[in-house]
CSV table of C-alpha atoms in Angstrom, one decimal:
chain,number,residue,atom,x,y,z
A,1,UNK,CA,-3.3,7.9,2.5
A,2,UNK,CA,-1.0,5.7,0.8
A,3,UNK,CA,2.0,4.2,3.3
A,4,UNK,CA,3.6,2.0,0.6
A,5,UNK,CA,3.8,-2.0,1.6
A,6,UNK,CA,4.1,-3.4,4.7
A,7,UNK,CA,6.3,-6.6,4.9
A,8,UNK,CA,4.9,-9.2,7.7
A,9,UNK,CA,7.0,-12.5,8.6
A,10,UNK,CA,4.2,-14.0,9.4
A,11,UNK,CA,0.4,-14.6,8.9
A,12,UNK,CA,-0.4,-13.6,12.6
A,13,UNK,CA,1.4,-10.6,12.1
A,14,UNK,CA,-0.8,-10.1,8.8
A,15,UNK,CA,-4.0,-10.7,10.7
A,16,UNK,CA,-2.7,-8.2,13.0
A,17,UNK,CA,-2.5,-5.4,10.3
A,18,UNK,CA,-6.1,-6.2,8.8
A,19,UNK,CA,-7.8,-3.6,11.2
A,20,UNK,CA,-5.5,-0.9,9.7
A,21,UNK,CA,-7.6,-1.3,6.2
A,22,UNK,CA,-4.5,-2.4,3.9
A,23,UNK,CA,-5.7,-1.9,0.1
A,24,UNK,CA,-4.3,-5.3,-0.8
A,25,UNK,CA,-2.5,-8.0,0.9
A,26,UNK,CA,-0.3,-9.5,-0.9
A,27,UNK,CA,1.0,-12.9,0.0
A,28,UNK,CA,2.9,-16.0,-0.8
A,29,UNK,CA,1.1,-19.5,-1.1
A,30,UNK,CA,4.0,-20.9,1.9
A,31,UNK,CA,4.2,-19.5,4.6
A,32,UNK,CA,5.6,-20.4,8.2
A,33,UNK,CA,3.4,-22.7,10.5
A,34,UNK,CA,0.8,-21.9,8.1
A,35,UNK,CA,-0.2,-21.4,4.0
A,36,UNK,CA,-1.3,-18.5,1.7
A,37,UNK,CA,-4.9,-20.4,1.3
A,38,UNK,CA,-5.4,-20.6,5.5
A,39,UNK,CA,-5.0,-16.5,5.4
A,40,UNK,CA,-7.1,-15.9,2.5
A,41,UNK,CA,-10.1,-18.2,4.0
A,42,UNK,CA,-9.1,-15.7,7.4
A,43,UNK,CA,-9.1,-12.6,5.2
A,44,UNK,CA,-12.4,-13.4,3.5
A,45,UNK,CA,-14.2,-14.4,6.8
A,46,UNK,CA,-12.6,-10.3,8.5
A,47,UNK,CA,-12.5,-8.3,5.1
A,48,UNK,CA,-14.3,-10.1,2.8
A,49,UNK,CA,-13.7,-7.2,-0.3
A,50,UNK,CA,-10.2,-6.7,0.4
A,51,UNK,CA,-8.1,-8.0,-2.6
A,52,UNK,CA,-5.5,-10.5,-2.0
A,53,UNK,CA,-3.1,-11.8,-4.6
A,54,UNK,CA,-1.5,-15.3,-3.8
A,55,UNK,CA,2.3,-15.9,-5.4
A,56,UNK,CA,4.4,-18.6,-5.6
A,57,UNK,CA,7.4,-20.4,-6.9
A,58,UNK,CA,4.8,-24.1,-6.8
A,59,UNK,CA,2.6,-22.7,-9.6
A,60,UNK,CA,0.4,-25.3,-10.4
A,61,UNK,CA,-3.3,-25.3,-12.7
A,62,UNK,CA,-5.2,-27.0,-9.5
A,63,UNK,CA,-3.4,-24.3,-7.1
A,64,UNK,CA,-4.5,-21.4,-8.9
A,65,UNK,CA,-7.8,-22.5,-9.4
A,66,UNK,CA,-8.3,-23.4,-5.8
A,67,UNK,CA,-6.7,-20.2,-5.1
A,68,UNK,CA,-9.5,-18.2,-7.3
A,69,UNK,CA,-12.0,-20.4,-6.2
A,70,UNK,CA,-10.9,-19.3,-2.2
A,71,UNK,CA,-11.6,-15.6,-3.3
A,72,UNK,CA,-8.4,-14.9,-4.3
A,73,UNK,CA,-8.0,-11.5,-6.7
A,74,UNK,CA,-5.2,-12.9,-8.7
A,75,UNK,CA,-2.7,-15.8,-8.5
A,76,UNK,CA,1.1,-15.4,-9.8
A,77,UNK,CA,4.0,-17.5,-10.2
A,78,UNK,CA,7.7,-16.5,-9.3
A,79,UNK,CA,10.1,-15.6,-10.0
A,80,UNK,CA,8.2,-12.5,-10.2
A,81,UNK,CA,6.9,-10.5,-13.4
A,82,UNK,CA,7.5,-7.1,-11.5
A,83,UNK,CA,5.7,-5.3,-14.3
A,84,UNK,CA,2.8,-7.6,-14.1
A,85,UNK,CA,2.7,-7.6,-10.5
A,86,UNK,CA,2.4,-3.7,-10.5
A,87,UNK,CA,-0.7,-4.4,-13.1
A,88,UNK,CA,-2.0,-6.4,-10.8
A,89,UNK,CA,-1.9,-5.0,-7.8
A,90,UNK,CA,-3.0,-1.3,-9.6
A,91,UNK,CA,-6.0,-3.4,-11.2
A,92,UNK,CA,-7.3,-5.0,-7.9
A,93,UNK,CA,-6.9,-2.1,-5.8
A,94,UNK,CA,-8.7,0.4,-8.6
A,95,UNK,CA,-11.7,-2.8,-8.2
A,96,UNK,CA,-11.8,-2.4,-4.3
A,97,UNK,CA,-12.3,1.4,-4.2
A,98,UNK,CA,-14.7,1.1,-7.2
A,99,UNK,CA,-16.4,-1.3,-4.8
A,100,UNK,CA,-16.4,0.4,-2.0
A,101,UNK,CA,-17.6,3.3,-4.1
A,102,UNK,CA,-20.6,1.4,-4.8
A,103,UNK,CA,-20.9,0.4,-1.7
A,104,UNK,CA,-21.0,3.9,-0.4
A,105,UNK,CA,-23.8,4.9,-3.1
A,106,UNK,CA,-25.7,1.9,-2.0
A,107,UNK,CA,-25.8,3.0,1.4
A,108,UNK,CA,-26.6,6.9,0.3
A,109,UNK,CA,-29.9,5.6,-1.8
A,110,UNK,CA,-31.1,3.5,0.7
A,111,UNK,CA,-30.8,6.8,3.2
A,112,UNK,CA,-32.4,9.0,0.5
A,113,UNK,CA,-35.3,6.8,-0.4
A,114,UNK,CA,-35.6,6.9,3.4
A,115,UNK,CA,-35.7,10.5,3.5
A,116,UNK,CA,-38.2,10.3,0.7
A,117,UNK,CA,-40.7,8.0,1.9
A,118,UNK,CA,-40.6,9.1,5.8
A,119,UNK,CA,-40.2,13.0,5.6
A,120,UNK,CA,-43.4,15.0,6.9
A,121,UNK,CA,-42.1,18.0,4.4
A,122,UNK,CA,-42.8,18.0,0.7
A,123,UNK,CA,-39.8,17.3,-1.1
A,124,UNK,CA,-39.7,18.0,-5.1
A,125,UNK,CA,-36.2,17.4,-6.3
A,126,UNK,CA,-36.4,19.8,-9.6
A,127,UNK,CA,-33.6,19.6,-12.5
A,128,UNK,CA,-31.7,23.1,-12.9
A,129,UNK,CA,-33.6,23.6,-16.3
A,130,UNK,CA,-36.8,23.7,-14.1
A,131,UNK,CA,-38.9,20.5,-14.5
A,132,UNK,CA,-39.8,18.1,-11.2
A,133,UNK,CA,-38.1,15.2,-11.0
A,134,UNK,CA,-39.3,13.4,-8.4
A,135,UNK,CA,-41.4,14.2,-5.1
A,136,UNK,CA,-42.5,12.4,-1.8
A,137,UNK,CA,-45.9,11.4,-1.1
A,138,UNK,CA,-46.4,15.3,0.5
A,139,UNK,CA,-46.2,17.4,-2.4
A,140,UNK,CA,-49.5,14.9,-4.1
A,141,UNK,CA,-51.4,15.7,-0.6
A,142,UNK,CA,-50.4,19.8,-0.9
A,143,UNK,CA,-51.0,19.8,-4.4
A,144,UNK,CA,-54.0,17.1,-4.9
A,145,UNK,CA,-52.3,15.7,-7.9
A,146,UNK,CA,-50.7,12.3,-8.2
A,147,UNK,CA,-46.9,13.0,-8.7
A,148,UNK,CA,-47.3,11.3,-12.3
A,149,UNK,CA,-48.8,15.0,-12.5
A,150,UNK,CA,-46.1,17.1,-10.6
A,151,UNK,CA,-43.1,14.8,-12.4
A,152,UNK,CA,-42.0,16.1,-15.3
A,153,UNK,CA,-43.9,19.2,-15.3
A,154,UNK,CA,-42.2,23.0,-14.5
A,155,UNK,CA,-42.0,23.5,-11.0
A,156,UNK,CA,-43.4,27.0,-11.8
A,157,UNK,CA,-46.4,25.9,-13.0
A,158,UNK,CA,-47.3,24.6,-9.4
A,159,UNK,CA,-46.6,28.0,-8.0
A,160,UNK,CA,-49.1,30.4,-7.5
A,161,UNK,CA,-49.2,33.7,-9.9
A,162,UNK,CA,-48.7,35.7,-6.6
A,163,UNK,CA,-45.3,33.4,-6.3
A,164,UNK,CA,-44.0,32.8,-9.2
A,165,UNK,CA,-40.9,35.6,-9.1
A,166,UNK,CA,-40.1,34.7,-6.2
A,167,UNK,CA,-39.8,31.3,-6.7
A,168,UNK,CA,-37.9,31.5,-9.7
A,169,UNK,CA,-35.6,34.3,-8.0
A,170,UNK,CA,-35.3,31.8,-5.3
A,171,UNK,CA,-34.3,28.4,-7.6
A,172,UNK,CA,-31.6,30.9,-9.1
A,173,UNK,CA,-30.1,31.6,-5.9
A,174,UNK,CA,-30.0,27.6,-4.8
A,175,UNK,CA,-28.4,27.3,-8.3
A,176,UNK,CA,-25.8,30.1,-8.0
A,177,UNK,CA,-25.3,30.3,-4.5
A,178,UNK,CA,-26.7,26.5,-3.0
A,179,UNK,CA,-29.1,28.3,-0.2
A,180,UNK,CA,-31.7,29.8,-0.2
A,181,UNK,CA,-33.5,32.3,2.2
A,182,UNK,CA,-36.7,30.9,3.7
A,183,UNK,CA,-39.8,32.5,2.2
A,184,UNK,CA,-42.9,31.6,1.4
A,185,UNK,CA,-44.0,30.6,-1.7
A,186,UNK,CA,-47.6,29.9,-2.4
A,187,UNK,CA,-48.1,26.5,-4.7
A,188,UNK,CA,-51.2,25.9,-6.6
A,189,UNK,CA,-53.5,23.5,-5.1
A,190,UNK,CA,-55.6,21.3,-8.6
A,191,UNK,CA,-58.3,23.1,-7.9
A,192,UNK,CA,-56.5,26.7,-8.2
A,193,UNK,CA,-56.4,27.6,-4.4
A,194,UNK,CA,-53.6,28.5,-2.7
């Protein structure tokens, strides 16, 4: 949830406020006892995707670059452009959540290929229109095919004859209703048993 900003006086009392996951910080390139560049360095080393945009009314070229060079999102000069500041702050904290967005999937496709390579179940992951996308290494064992065979075929035509309404009465259901009711369903072995 948004809060709106959160003025600090000082850095301390910025480093203080880190743990409560601001979305930006931004900050001014003086500051007391201290200077915009010490915090960044500080903010990098705690939050290191957290976007922080540097201002001040000393705009220099070697500033700015050592300013982007620290890890800094953006670097502006006052008097203020308030306009551009609002681009800027909109821009860097769109970049964070798209981050952590990525982030997030990262984390769920390393769990799934998990899932994949470690489950004792046979797992076929079948588009709605019916063929097999992909399978773990069970469904080659139950079915004695290579899963270059079982990918991209119909999953019915791994079902048994004996099977095949209810398995396609069943992949309706997941589609309409997302369960299913366990039954069994009888796949074809390469060899045509059951």
């Amino acid at each position: 949830p948004s809060v709106g900003p959160i003025p600090v006086r000082t850095p301390a009392e910025a480093r203080k406020l880190l743990g409560d996951g601001p979305a930006l910080v931004l900050t001014d390139l003086k500051l007391p006892g201290s200077d915009g560049l010490a915090l960044l360095k500080d903010i990098r080393r705690s939050r290191p995707g957290l976007p922080v945009v540097l201002m001040t009314a000393f705009g220099t070229i070697p500033a700015a670059v050592e300013a982007i060079k620290a890890g800094a999102h953006d670097f502006l000069t006052k008097p203020l452009d308030f306009p551009e500041l609002k681009r800027v702050a909109a821009k860097a904290r769109a970049e964070h959540y798209a981050q952590q967005l990525a982030d997030r999937v990262e984390v769920a496709e390393v769990k799934y290929q998990t899932l994949m390579q470690h489950a004792n179940d046979a797992i076929f992951i079948v588009d709605p229109a019916g063929p097999v996308l992909e399978v773990n290494r069970q469904p080659e064992e139950m079915l004695g095919r290579p899963s270059t065979e079982i990918v991209g075929r119909l999953y019915t035509d791994m079902v048994s004859p004996a099977s095949h309404d209810d398995a396609v009465a069943q992949f309706q259901r997941l589609l309409n209703v997302g369960t299913v009711h366990a039954n069994d369903i009888h796949l074809r072995h390469s060899d045509g048993r059951q």
